[in-house]
mmCIF file with all atom_site columns, C-alpha atoms in Angstrom:
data_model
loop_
_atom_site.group_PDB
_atom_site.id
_atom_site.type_symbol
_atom_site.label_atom_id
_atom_site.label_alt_id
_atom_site.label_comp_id
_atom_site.label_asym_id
_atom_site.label_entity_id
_atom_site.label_seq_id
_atom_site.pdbx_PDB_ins_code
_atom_site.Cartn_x
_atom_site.Cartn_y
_atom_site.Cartn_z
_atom_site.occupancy
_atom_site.B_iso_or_equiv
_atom_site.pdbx_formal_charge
_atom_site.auth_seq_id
_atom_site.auth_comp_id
_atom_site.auth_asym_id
_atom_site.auth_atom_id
_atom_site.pdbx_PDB_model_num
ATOM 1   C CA . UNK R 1 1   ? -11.922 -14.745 -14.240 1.00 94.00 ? 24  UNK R CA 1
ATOM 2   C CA . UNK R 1 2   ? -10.757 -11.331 -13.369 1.00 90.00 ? 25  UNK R CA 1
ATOM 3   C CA . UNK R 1 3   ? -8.402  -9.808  -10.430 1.00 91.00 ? 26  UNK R CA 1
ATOM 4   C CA . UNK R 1 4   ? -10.724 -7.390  -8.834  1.00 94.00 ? 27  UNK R CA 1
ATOM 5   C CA . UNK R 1 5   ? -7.525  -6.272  -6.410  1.00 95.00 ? 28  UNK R CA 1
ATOM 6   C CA . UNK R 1 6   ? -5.039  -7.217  -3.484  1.00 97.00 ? 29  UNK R CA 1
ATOM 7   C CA . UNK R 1 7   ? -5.342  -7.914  -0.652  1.00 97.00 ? 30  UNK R CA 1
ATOM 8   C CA . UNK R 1 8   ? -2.637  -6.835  2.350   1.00 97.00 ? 31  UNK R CA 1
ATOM 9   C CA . UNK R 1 9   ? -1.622  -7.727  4.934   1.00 97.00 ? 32  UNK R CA 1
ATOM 10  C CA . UNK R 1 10  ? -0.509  -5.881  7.895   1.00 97.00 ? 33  UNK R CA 1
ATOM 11  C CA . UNK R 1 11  ? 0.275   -5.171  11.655  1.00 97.00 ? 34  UNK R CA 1
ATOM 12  C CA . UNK R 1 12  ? -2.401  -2.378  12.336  1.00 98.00 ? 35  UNK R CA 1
ATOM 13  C CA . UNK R 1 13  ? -5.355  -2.647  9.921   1.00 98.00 ? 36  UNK R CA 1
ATOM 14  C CA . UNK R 1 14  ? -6.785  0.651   10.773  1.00 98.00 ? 37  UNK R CA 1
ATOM 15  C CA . UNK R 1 15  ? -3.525  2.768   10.578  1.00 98.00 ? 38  UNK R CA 1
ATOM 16  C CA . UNK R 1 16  ? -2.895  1.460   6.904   1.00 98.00 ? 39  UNK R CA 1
ATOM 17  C CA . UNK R 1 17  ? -6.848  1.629   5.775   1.00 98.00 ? 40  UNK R CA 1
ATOM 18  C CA . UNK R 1 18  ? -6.680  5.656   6.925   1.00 98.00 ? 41  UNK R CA 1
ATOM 19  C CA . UNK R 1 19  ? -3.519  5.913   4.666   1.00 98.00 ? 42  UNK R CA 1
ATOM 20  C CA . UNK R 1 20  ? -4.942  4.396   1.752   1.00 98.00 ? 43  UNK R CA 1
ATOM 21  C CA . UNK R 1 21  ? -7.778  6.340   2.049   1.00 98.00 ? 44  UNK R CA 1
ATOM 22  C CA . UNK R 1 22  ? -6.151  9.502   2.205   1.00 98.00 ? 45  UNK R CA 1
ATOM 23  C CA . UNK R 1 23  ? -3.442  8.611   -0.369  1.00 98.00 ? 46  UNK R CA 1
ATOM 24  C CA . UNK R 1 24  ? -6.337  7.341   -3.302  1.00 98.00 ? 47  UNK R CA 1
ATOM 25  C CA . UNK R 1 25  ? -9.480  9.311   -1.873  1.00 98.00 ? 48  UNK R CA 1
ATOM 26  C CA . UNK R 1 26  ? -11.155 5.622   -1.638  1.00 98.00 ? 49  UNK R CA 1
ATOM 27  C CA . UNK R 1 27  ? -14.049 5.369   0.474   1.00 97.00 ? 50  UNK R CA 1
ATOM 28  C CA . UNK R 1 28  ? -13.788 2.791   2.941   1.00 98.00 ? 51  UNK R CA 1
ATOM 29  C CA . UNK R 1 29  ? -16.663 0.259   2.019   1.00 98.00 ? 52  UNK R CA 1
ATOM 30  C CA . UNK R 1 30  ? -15.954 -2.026  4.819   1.00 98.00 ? 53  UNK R CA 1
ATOM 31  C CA . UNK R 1 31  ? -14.098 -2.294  7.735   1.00 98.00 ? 54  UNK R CA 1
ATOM 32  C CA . UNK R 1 32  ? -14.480 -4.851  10.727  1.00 97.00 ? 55  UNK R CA 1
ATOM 33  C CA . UNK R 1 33  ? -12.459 -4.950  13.789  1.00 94.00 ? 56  UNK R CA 1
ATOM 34  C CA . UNK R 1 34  ? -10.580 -5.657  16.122  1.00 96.00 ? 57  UNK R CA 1
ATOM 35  C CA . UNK R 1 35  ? -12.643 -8.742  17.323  1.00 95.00 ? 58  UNK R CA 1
ATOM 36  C CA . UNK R 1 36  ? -12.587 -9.342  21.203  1.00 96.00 ? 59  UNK R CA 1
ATOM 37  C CA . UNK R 1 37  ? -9.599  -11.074 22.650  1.00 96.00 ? 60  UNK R CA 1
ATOM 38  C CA . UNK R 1 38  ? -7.004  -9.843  19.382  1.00 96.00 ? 61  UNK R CA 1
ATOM 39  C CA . UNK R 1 39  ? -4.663  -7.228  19.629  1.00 96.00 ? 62  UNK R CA 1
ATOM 40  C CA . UNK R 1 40  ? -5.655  -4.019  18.722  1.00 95.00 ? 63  UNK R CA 1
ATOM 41  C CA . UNK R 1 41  ? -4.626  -4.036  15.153  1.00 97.00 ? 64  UNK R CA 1
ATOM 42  C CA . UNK R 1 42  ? -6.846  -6.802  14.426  1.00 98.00 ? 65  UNK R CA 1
ATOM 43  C CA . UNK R 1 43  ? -9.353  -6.492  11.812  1.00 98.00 ? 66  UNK R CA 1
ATOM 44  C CA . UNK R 1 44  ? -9.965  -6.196  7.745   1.00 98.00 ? 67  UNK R CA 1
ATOM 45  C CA . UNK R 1 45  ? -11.464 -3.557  5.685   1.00 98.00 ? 68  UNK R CA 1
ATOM 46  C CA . UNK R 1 46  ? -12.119 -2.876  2.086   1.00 98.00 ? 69  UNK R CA 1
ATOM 47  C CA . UNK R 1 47  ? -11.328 0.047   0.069   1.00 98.00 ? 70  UNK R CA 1
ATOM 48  C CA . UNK R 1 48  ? -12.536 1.381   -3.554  1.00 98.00 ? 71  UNK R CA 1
ATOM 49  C CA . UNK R 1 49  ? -12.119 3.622   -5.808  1.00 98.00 ? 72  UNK R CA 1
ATOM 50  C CA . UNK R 1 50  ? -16.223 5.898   -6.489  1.00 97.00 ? 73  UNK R CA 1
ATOM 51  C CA . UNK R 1 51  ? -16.576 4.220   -9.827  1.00 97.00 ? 74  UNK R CA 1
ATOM 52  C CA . UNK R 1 52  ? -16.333 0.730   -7.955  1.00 95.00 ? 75  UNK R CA 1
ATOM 53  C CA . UNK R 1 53  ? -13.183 -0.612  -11.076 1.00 95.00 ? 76  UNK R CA 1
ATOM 54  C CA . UNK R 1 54  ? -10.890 -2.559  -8.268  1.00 96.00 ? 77  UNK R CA 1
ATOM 55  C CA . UNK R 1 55  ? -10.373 -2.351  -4.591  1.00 98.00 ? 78  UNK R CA 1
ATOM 56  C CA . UNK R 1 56  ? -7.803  -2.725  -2.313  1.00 98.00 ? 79  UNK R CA 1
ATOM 57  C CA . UNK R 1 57  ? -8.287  -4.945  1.325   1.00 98.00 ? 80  UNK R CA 1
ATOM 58  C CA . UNK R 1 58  ? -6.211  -5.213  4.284   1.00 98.00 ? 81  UNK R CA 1
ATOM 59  C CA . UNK R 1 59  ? -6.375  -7.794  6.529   1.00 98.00 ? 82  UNK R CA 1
ATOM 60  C CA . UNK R 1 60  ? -4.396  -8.075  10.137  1.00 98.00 ? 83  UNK R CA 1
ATOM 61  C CA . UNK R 1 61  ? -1.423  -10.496 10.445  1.00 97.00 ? 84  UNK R CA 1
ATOM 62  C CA . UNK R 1 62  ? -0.232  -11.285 13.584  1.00 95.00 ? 85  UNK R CA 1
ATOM 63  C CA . UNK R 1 63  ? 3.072   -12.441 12.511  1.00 95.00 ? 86  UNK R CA 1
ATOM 64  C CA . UNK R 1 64  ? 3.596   -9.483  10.214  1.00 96.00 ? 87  UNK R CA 1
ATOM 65  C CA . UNK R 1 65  ? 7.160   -8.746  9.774   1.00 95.00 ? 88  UNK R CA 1
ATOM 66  C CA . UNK R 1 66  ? 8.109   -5.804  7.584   1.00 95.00 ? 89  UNK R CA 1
ATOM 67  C CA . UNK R 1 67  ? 9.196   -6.575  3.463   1.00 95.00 ? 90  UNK R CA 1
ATOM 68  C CA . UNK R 1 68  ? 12.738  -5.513  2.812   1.00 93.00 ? 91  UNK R CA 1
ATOM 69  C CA . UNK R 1 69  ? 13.275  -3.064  -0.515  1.00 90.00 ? 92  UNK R CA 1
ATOM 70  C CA . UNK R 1 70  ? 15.443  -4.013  -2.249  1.00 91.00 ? 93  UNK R CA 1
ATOM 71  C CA . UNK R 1 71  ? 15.951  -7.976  -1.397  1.00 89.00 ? 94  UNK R CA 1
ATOM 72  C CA . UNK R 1 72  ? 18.488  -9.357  0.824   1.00 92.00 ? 95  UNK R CA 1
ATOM 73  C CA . UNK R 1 73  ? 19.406  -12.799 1.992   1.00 95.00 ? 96  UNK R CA 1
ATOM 74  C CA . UNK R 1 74  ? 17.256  -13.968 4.530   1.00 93.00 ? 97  UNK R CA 1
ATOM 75  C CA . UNK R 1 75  ? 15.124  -10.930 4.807   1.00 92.00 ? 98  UNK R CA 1
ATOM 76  C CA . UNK R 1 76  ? 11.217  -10.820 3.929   1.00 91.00 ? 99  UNK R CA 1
ATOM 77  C CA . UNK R 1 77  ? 11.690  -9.366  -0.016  1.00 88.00 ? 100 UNK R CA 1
ATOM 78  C CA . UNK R 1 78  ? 8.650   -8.311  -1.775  1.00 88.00 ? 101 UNK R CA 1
ATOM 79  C CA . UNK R 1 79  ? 6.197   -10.521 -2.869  1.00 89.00 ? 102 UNK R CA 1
ATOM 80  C CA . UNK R 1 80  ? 4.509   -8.001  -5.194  1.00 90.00 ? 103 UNK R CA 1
ATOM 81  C CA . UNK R 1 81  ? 3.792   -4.470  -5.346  1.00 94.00 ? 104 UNK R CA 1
ATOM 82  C CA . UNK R 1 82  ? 0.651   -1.334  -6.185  1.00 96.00 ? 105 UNK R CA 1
ATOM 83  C CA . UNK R 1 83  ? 1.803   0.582   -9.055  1.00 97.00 ? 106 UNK R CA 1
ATOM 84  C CA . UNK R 1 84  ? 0.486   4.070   -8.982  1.00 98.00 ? 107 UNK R CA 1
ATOM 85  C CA . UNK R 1 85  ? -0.365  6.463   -12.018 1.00 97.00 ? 108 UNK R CA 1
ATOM 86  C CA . UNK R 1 86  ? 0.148   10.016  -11.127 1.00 98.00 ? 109 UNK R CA 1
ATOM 87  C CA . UNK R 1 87  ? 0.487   13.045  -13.444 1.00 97.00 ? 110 UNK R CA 1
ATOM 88  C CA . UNK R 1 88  ? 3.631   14.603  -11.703 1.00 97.00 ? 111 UNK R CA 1
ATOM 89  C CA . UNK R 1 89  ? 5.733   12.298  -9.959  1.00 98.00 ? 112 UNK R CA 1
ATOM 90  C CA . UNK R 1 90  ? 7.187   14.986  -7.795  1.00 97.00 ? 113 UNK R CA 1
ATOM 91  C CA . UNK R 1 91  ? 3.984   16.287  -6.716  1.00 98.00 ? 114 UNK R CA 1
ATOM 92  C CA . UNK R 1 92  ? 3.084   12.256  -5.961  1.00 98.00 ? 115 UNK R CA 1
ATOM 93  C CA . UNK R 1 93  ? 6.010   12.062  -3.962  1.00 98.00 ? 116 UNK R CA 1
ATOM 94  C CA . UNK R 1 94  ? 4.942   14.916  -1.624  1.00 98.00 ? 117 UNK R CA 1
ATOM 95  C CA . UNK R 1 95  ? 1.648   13.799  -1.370  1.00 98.00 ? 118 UNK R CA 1
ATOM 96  C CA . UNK R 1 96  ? 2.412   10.092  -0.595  1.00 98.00 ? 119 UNK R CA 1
ATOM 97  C CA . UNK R 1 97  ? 5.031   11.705  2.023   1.00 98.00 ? 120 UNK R CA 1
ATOM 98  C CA . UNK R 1 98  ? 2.441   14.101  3.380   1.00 98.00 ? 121 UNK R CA 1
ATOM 99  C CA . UNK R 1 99  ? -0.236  11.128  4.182   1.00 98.00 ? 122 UNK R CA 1
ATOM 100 C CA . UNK R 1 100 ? 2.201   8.738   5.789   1.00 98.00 ? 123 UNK R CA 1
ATOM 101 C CA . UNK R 1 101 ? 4.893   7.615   3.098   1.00 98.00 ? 124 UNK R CA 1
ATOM 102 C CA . UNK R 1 102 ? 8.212   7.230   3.366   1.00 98.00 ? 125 UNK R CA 1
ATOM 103 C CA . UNK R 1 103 ? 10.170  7.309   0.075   1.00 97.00 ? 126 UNK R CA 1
ATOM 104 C CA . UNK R 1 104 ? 12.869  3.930   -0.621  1.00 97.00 ? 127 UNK R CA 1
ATOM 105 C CA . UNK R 1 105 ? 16.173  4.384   0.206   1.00 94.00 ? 128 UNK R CA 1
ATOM 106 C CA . UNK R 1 106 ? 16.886  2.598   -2.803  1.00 93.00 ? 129 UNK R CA 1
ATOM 107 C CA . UNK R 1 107 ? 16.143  3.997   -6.323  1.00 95.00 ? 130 UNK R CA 1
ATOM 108 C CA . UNK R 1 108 ? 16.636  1.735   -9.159  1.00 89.00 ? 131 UNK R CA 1
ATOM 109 C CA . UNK R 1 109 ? 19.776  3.392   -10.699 1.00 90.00 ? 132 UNK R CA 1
ATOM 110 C CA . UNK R 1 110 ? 18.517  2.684   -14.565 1.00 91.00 ? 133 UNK R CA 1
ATOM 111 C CA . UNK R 1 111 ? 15.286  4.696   -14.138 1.00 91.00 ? 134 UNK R CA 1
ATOM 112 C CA . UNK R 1 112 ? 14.208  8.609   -14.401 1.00 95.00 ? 135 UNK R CA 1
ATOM 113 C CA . UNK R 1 113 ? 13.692  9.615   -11.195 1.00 93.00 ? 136 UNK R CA 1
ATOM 114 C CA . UNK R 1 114 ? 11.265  12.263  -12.660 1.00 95.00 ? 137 UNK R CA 1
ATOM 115 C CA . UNK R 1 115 ? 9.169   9.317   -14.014 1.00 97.00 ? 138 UNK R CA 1
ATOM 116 C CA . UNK R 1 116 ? 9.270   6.490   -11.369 1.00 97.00 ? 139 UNK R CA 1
ATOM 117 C CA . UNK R 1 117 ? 9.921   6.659   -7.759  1.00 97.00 ? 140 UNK R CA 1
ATOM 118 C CA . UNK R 1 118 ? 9.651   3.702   -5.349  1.00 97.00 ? 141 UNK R CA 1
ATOM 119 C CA . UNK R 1 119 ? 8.014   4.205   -1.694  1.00 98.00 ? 142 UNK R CA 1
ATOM 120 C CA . UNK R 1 120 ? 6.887   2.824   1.286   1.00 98.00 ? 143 UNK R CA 1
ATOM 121 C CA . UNK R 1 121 ? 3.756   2.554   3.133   1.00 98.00 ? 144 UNK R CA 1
ATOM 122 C CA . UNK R 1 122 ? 3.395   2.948   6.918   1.00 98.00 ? 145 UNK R CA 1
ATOM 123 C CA . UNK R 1 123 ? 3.712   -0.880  6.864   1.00 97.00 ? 146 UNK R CA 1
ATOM 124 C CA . UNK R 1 124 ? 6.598   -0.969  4.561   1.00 97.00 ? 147 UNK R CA 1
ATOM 125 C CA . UNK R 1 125 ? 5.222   -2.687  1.601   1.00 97.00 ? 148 UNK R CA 1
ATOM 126 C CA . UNK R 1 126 ? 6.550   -0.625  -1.437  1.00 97.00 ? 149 UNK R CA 1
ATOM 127 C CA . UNK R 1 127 ? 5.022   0.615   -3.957  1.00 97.00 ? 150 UNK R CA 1
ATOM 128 C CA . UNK R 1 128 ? 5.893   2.261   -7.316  1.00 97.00 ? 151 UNK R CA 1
ATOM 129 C CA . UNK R 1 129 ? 4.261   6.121   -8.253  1.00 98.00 ? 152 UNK R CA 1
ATOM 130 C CA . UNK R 1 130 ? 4.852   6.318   -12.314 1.00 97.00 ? 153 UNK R CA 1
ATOM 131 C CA . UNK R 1 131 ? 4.038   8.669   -15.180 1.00 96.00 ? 154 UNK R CA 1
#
């Protein structure tokens, strides 16, 4: 067995499959949706990377309610998050903000910023850009 990648979920399938692509330069390999009668964020798509190693898909969830970084009581927390390699985590942080990102209010305060920097996707799942 191997883990060829996760798969999540989200609120508007399209709107987070155009920010992964942007943010990774992943092709799109397949995309479906919305099917007739769903709302319009319906739908699930498949991204990878040119050399084919892992992929990343998306599917809709109609009941999608936002995680919450860091955890609170009775909030959706986190059920698992992308780490991201980058050379320069400053320039990753202006790139991730430039295609969509937000960057976490919360940093954890026993890290180097200049080395680890937690942000958001459009549909609030975090994840981590590291050198």
């Amino acid at each position: 067995m191997r883990i060829s990648g996760p798969v999540l979920d989200a609120p508007d399938v399209t709107a987070l499959t155009r920010f992964y692509e942007r943010l990774l330069g992943w092709e799109v390999e397949e995309f479906a949706g919305p099917r007739p009668g769903h709302p319009p964020g319906d739908g699930w798509s498949r991204l990878r990377p040119a050399d084919g190693s892992t992929k990343i898909e998306i599917q809709f969830e109609e009941h999608y309610v936002r995680p919450v970084w860091p955890g609170a009581p009775g909030a959706p927390g986190m059920q698992m998050h992308l780490d991201i390699w980058v050379d320069d985590v400053a320039g990753g942080v202006a790139w991730a903000t430039a295609c969509g990102a937000t960057e976490a209010e919360h940093q954890p305060a026993n890290r180097d910023l200049s080395r680890l920097r937690i942000m958001l996707d459009p549909a609030g799942h975090p994840f981590c850009l590291w050198s």
